[in-house]
mmCIF file of C-alpha atoms and ligand atoms in Angstrom:
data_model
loop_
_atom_site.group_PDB
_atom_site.id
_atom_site.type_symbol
_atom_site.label_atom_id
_atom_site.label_comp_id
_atom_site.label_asym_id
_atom_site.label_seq_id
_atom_site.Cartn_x
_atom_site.Cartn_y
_atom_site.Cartn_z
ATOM 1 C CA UNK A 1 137.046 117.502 78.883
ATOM 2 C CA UNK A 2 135.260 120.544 77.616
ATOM 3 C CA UNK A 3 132.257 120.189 75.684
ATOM 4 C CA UNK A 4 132.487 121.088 71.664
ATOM 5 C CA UNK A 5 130.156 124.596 71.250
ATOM 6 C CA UNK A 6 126.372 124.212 69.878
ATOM 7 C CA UNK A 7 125.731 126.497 67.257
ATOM 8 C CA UNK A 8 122.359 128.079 68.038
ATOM 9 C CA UNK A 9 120.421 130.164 65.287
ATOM 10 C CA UNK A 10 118.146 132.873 66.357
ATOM 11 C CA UNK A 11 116.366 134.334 63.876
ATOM 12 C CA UNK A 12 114.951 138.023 65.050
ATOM 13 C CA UNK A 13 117.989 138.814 66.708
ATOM 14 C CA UNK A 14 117.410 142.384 66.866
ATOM 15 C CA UNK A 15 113.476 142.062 68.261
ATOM 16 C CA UNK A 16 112.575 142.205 71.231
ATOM 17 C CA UNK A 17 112.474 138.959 72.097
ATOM 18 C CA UNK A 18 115.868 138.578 70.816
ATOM 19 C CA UNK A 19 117.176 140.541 73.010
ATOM 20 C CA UNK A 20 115.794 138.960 75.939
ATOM 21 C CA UNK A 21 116.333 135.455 74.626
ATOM 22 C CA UNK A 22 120.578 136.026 73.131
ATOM 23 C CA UNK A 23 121.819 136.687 76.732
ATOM 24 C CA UNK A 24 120.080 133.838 78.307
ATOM 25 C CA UNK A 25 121.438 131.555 75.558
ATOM 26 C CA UNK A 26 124.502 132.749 76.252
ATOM 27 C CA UNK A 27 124.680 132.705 80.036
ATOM 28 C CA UNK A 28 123.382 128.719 80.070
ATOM 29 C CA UNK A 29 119.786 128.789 80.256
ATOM 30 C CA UNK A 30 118.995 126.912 77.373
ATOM 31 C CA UNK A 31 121.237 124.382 77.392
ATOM 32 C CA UNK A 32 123.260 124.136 80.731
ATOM 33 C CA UNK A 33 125.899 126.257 82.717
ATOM 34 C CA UNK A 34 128.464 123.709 80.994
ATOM 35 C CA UNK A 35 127.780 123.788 77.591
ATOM 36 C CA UNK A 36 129.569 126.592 75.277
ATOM 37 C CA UNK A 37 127.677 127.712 72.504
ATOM 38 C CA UNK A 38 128.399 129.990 69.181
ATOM 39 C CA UNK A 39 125.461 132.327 68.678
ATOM 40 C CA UNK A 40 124.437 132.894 64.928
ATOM 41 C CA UNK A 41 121.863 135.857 64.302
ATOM 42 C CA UNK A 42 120.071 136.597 61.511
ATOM 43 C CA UNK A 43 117.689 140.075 60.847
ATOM 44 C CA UNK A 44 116.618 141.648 57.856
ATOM 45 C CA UNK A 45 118.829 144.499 55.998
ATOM 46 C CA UNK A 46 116.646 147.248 58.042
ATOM 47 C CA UNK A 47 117.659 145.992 61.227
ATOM 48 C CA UNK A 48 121.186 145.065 60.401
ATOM 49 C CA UNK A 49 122.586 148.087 62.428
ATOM 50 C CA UNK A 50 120.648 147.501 65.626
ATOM 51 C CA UNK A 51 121.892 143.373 65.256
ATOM 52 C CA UNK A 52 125.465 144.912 65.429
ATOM 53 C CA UNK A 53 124.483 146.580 68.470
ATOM 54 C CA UNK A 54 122.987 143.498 69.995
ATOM 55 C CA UNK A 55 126.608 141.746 68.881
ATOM 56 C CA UNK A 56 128.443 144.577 70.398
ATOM 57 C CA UNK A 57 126.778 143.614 73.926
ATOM 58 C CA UNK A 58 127.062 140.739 73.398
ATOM 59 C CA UNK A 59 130.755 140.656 73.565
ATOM 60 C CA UNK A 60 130.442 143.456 76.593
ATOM 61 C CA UNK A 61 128.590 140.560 78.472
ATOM 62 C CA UNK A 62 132.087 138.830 78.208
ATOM 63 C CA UNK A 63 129.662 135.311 78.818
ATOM 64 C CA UNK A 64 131.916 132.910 78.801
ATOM 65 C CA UNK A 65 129.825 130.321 77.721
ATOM 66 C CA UNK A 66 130.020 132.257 74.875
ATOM 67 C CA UNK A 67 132.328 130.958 71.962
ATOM 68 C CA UNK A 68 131.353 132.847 69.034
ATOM 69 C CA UNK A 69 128.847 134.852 67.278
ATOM 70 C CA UNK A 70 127.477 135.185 63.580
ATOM 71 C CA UNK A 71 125.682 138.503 63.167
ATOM 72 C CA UNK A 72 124.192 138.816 59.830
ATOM 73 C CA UNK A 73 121.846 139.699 56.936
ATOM 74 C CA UNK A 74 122.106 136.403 54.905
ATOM 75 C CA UNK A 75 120.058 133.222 55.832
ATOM 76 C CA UNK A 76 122.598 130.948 54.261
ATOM 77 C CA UNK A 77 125.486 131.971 56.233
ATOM 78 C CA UNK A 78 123.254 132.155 59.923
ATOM 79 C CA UNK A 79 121.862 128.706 59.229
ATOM 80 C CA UNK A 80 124.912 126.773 58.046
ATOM 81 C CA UNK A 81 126.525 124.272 60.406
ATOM 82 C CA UNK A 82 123.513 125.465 62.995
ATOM 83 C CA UNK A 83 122.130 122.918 65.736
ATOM 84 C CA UNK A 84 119.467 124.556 67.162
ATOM 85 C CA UNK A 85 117.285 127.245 65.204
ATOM 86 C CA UNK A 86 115.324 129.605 66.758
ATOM 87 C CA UNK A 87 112.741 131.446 64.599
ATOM 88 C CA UNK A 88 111.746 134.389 66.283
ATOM 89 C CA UNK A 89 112.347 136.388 63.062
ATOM 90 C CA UNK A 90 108.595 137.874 61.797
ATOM 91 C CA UNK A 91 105.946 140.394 61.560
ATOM 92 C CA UNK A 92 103.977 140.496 65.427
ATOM 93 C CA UNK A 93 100.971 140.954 66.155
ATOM 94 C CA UNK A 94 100.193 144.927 67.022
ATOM 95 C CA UNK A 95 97.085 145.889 69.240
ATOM 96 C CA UNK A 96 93.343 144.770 68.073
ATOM 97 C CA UNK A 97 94.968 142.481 64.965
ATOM 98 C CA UNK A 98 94.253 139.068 65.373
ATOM 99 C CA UNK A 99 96.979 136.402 64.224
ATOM 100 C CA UNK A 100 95.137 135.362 61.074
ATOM 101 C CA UNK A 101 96.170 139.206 60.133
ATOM 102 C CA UNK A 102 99.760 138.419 60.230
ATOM 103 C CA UNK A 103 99.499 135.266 59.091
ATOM 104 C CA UNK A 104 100.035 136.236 55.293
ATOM 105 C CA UNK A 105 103.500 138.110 56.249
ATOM 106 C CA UNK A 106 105.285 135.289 58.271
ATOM 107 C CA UNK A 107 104.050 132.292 55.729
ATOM 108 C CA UNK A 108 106.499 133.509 52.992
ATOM 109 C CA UNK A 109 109.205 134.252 55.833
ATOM 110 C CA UNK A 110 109.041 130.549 56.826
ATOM 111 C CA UNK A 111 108.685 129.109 53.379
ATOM 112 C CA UNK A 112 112.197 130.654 52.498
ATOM 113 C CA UNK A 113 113.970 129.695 55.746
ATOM 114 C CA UNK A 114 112.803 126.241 55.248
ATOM 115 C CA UNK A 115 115.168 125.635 52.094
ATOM 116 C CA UNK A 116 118.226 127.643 53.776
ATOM 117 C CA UNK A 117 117.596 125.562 57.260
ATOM 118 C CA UNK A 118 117.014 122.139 55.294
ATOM 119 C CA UNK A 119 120.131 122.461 52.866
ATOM 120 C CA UNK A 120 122.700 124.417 55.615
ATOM 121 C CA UNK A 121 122.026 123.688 58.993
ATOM 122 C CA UNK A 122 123.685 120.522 60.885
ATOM 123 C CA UNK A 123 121.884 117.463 60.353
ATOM 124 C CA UNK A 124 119.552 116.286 63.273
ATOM 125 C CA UNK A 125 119.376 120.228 63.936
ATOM 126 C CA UNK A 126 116.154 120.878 65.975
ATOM 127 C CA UNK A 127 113.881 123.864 64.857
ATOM 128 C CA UNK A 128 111.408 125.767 67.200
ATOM 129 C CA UNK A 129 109.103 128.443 65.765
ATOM 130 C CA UNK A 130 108.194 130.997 68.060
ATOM 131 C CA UNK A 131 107.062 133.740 65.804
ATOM 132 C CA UNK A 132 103.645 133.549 64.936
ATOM 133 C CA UNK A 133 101.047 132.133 63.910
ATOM 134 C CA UNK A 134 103.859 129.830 65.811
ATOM 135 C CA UNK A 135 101.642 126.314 64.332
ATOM 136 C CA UNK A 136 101.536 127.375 60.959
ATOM 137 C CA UNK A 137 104.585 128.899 60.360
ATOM 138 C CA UNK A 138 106.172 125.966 61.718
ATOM 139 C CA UNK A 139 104.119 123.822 59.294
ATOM 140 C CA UNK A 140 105.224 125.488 56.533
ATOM 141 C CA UNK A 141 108.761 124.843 57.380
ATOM 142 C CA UNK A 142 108.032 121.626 57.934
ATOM 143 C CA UNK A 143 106.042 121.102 54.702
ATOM 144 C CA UNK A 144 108.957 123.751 52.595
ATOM 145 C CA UNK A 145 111.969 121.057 54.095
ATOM 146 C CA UNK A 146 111.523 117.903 53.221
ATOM 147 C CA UNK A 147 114.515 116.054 54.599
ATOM 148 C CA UNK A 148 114.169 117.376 57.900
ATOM 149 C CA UNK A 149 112.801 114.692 60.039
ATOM 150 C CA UNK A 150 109.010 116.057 60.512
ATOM 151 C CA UNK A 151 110.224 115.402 64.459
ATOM 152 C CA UNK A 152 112.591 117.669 65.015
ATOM 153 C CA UNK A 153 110.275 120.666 64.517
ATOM 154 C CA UNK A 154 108.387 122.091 66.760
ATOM 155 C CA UNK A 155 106.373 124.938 67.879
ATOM 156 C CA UNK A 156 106.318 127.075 71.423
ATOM 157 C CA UNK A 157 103.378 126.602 73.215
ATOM 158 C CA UNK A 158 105.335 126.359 76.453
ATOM 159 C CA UNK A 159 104.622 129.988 77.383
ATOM 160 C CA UNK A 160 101.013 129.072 77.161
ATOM 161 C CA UNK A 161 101.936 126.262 79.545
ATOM 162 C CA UNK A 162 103.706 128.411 82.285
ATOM 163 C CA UNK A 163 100.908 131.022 81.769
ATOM 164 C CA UNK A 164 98.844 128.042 83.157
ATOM 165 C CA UNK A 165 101.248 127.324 85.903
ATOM 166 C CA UNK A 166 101.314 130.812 87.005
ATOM 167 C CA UNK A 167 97.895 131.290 87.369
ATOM 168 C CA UNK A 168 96.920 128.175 89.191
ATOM 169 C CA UNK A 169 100.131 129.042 91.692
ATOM 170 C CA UNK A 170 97.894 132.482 92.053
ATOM 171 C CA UNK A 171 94.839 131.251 92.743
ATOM 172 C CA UNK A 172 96.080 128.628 95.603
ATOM 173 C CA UNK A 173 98.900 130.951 96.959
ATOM 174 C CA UNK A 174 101.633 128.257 96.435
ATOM 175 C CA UNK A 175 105.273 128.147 94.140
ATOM 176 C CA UNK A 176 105.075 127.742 90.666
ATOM 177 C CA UNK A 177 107.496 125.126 91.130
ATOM 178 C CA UNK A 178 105.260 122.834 92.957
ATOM 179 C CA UNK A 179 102.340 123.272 89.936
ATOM 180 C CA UNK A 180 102.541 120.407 87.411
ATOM 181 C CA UNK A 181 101.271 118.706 84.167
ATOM 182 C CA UNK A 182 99.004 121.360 82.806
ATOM 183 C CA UNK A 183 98.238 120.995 79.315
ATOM 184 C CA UNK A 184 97.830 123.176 76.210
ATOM 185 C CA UNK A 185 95.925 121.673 73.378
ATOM 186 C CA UNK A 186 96.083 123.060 70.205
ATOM 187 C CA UNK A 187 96.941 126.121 68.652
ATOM 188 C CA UNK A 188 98.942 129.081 70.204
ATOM 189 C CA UNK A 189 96.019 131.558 69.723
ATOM 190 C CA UNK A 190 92.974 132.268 71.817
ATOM 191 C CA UNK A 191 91.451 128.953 70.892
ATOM 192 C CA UNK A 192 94.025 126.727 72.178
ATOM 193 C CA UNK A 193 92.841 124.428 75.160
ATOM 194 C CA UNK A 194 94.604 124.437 78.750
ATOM 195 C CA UNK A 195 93.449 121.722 80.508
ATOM 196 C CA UNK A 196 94.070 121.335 84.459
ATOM 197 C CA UNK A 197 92.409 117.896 84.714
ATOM 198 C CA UNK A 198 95.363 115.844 85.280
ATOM 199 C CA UNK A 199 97.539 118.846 87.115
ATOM 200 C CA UNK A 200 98.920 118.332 90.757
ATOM 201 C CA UNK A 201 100.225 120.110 93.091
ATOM 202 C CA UNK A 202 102.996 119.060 95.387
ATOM 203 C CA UNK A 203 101.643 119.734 98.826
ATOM 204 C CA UNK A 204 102.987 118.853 102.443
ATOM 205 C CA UNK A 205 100.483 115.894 102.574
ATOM 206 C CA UNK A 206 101.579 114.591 99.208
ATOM 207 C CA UNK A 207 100.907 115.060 95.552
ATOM 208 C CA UNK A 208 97.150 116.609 95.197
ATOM 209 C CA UNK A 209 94.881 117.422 91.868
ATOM 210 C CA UNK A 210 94.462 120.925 91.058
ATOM 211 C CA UNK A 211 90.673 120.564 90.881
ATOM 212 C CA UNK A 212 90.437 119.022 94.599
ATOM 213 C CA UNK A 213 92.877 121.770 95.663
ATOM 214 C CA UNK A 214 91.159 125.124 93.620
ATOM 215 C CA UNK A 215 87.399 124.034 94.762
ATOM 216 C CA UNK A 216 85.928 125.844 91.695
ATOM 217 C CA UNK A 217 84.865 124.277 88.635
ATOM 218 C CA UNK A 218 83.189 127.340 87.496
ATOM 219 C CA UNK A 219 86.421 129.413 87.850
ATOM 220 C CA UNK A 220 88.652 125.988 85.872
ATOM 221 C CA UNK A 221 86.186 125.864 83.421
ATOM 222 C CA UNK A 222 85.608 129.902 82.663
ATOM 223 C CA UNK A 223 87.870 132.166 83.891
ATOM 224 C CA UNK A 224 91.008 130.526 84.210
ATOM 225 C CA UNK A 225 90.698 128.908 80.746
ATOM 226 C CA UNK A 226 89.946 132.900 78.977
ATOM 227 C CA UNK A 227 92.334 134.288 81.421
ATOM 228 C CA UNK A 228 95.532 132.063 79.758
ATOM 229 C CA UNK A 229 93.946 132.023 76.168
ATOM 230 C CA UNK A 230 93.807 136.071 76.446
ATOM 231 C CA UNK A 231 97.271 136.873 77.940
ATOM 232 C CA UNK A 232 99.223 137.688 74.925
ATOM 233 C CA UNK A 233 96.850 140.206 74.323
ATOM 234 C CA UNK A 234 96.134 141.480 77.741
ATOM 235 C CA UNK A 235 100.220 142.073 77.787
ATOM 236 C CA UNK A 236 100.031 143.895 74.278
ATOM 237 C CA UNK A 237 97.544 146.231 76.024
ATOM 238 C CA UNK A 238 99.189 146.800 78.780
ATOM 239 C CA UNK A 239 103.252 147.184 77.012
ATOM 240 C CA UNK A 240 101.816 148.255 73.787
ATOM 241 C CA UNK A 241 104.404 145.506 73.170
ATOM 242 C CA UNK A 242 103.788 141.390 72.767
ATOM 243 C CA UNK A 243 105.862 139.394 75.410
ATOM 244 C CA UNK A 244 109.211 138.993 75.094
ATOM 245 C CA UNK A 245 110.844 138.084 78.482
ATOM 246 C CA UNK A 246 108.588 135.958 78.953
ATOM 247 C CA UNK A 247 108.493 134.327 75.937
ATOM 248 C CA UNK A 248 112.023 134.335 75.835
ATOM 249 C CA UNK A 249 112.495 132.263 79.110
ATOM 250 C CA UNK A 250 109.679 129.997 77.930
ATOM 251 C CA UNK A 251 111.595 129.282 74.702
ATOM 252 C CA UNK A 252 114.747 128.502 76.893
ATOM 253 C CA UNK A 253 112.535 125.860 78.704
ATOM 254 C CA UNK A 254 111.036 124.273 75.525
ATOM 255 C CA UNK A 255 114.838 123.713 73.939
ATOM 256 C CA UNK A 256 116.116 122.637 77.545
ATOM 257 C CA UNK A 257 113.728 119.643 78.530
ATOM 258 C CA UNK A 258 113.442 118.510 74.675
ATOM 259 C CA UNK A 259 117.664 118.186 74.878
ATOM 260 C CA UNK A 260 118.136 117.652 78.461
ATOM 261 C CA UNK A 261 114.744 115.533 79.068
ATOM 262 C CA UNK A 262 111.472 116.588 81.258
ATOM 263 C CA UNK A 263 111.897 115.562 85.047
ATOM 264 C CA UNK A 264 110.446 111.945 86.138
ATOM 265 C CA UNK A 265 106.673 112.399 86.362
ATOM 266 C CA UNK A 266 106.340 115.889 84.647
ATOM 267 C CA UNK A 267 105.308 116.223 81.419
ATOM 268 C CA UNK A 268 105.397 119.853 79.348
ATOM 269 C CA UNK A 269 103.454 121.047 76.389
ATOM 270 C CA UNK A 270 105.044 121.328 73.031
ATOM 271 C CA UNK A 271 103.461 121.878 69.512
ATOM 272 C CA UNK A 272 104.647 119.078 67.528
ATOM 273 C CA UNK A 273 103.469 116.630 64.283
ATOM 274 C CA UNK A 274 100.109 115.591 65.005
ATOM 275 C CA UNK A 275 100.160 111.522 63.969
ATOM 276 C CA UNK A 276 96.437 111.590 64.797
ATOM 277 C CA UNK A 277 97.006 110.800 68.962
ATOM 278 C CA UNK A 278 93.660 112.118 70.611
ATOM 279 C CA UNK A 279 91.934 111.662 67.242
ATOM 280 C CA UNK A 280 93.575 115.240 66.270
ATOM 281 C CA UNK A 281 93.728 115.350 62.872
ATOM 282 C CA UNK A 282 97.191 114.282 61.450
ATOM 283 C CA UNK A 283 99.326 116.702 59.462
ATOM 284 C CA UNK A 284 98.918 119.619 61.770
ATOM 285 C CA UNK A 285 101.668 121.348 63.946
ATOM 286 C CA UNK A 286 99.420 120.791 67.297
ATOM 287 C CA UNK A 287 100.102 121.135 71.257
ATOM 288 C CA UNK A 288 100.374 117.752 73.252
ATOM 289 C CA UNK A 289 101.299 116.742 76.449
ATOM 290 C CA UNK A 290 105.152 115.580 76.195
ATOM 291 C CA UNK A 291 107.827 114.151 77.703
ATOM 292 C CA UNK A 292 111.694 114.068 76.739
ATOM 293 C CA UNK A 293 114.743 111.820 76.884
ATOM 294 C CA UNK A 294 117.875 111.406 74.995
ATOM 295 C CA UNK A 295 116.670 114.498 72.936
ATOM 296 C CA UNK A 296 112.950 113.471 71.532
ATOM 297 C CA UNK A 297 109.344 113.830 72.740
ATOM 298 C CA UNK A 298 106.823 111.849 72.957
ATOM 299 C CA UNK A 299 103.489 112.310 73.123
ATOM 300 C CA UNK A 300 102.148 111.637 76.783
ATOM 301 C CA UNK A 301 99.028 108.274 75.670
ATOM 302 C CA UNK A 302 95.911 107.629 77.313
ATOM 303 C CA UNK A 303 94.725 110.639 79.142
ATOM 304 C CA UNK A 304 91.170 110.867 80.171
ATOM 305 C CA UNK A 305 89.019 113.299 77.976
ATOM 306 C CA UNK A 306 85.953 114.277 78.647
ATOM 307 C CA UNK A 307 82.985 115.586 76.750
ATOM 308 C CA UNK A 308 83.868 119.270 77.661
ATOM 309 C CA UNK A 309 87.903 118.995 76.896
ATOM 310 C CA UNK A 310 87.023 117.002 73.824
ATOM 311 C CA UNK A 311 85.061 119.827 72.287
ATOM 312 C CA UNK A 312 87.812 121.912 73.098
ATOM 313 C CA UNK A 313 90.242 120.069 71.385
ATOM 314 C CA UNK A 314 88.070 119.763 68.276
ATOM 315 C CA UNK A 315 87.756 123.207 68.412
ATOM 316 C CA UNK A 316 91.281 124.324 68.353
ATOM 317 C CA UNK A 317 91.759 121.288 65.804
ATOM 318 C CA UNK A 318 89.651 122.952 63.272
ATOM 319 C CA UNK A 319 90.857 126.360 63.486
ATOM 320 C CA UNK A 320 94.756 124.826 62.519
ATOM 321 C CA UNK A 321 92.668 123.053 59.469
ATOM 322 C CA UNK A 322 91.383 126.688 58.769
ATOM 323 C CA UNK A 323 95.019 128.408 59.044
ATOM 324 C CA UNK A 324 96.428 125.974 56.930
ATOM 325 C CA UNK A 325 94.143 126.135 54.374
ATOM 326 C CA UNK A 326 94.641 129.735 54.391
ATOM 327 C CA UNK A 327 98.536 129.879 54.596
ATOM 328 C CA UNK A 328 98.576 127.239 51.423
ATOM 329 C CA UNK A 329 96.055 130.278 49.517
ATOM 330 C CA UNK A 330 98.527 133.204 50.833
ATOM 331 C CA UNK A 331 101.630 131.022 49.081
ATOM 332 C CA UNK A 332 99.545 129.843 45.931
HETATM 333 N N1 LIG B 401 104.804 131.560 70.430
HETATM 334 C C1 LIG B 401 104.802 132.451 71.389
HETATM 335 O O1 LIG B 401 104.549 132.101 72.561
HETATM 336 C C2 LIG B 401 105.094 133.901 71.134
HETATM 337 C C3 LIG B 401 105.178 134.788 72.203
HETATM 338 C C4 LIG B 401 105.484 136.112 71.971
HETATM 339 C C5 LIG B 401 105.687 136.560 70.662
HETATM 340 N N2 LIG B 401 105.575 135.691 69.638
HETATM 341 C C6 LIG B 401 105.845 136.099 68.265
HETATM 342 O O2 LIG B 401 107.272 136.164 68.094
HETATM 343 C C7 LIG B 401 107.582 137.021 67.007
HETATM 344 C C8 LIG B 401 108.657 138.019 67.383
HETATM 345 O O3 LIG B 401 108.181 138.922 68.347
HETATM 346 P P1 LIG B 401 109.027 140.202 68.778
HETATM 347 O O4 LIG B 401 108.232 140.878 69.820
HETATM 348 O O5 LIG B 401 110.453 139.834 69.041
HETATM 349 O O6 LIG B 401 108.937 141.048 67.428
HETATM 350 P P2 LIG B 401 109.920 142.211 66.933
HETATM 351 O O7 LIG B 401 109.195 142.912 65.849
HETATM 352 O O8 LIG B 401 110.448 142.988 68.077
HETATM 353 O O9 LIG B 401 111.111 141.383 66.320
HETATM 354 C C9 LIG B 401 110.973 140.635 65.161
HETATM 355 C C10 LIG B 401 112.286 140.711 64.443
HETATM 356 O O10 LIG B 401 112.197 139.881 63.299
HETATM 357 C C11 LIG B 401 112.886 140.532 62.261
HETATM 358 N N3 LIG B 401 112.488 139.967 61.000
HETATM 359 C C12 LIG B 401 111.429 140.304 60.198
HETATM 360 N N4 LIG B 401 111.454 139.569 59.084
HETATM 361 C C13 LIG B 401 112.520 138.732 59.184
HETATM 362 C C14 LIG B 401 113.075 137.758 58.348
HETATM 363 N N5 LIG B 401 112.521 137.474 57.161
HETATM 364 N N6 LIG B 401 114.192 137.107 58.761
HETATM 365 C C15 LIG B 401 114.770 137.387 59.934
HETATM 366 N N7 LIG B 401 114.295 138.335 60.766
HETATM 367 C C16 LIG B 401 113.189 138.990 60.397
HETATM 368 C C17 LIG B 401 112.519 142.004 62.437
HETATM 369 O O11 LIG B 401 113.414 142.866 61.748
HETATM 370 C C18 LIG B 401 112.631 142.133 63.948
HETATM 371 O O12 LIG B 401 113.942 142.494 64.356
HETATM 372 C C19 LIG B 401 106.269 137.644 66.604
HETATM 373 O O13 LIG B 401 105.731 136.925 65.520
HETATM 374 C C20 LIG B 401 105.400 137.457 67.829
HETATM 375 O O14 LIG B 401 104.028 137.500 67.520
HETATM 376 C C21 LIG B 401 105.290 134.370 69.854
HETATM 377 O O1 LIG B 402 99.539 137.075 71.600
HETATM 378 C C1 LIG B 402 100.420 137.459 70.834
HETATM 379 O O2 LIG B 402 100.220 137.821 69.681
HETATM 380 C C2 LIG B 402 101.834 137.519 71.301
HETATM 381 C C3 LIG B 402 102.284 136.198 71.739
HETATM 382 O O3 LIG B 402 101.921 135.165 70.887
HETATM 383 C C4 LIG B 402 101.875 135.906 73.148
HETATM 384 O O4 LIG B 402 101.231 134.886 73.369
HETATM 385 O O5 LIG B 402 102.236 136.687 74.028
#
């Protein structure tokens, strides 16, 4: 028997990343080749001619996945009934601002979604913020809609996480796909953490650590770790634009292992709730190590830290305190 559609909210629609990410919702990416899904999009008045547009292609594409889509102007009507919301919808970062710039202009954004998302959307509906500061915003949310379970919203750090991937699969000349468990602590800005201590790769004599493969602490330690905290701006430079395919994909993965489940073995980063694992301070929206079944995470226990990742994770810890401090003064 067919599956019943999942209503999936992106917020942004007309962005850039919106564009990327609506056909890839559409075609199965997010949720599976067999699962139909009704597209709701929301954008400010300003945009509200170029979300027609996207609407109009949209039913060019002739997906047909595709069961329906809501195209409009009023956060009541694109968050009612919603499953899934995808807040892409904000101010981005432009070249030489740092996110604490834009932070000011997304808070209010997210404080008003909150109360249309909590009192419309479908109960049990998951949230992921992507548009940034991802953490904070998606604290806000959390703190600005109560009855959603704290749970079921999360932030995207998994581009950080493929960024990761990717550049370890460059450095040792093997597939992407046979790079695992990276981790990205913390925040979604140039302090977050990615971690390769526990990452293997799957080679033809078995399963091997990254470290014993790469040969190069001083690279791990310095470049590599700069290289993936830096990327977001290094692609600003170089599109005058911030990511959007790939953060598009990357939000497609996040949504797709916390519904579908992470493979056996592989665990993915996702900013979540921090309950105080790793002595992070609890209350913040921070990025763990994860796995998913039957459509929650959990928070990967008892990895090693040592006295260099620790500092890291303190560091990235207290610069979430510091952003939440300042989105509470930016609403007060
Ligand atoms: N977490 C990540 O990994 C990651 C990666 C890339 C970009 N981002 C962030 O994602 C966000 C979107 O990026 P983009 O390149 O698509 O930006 P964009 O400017 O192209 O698109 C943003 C869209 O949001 C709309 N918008 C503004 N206020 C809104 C509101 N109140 N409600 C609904 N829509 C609203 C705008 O009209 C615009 O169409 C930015 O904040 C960016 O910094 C995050
Ligand atoms: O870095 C940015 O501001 C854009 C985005 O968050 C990214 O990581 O590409």
């Amino acid at each position: 028997m067919a599956k019943e559609p999942v209503r999936v909210l992106v917020t942004g629609a007309a962005g850039q990343i919106g564009y990327a990410l609506v056909p890839m919702i559409a075609r199965g990416v997010m949720l599976g080749t067999d699962q139909p899904v009704i597209l709701h999009m929301l954008d400010i008045p300003p945009a509200a001619e170029a979300l027609n547009g996207v609407k109009m292609e949209l039913v060019d594409a002739a997906f047909p996945l595709l069961k329906g889509v809501v195209a409009t102007t009023d956060a009541v009507e694109a968050c009612t009934g919603v499953n899934i919301a995808v807040m892409v919808g904000g101010f981005p970062r432009k070249e030489g601002m740092e996110r604490k710039d834009v932070m000011s202009k997304n808070v209010s954004i997210y404080k008003a979604q909150a109360s249309a998302l909590e009192q419309h959307a479908a109960p049990n509906c998951k949230v992921l913020v992507v548009a940034n500061p991802a953490n904070t915003n998606a604290l806000i949310l959390k703190e600005f809609a109560p009855s959603i379970p704290a749970k079921n919203i999360t932030c995207l750090t998994r581009l950080d996480h493929n960024r990761a991937l990717g550049q370890i699969s460059e450095k040792l000349n093997v597939q992407v796909s046979d790079v695992k468990n990276v981790i990205i602590w913390g925040n979604h800005s140039s302090s977050q953490y990615p971690d390769v201590n526990h990452a293997t790769v799957n080679t033809a004599a078995g399963e091997k650590p990254v470290r014993e493969l790469v040969k190069d602490d001083a690279w791990l330690n310095g470049e590599f770790i700069t290289t993936v905290q830096q990327r977001g701006a290094a692609i600003i430079k170089a599109r005058k634009l911030s990511s959007a395919l790939s953060a598009a994909s990357s939000a497609c993965d996040h949504i797709r292992d916390w519904v579908l489940g992470t493979p056996e073995g592989t665990w993915v980063s996702m900013g979540v709730y921090s309950g105080g694992s790793y002595n992070v301070p609890a209350g913040l929206i921070y990025s763990f190590p994860v796995t998913c079944r039957n459509g929650e995470w959990t928070i990967v226990q008892g990895l090693s830290i040592d006295e260099f990742s620790r500092k890291k994770l303190d560091l990235t810890a207290e610069e979430l305190s510091e952003e939440k401090a300042l989105a509470y003064s930016c609403l007060s």
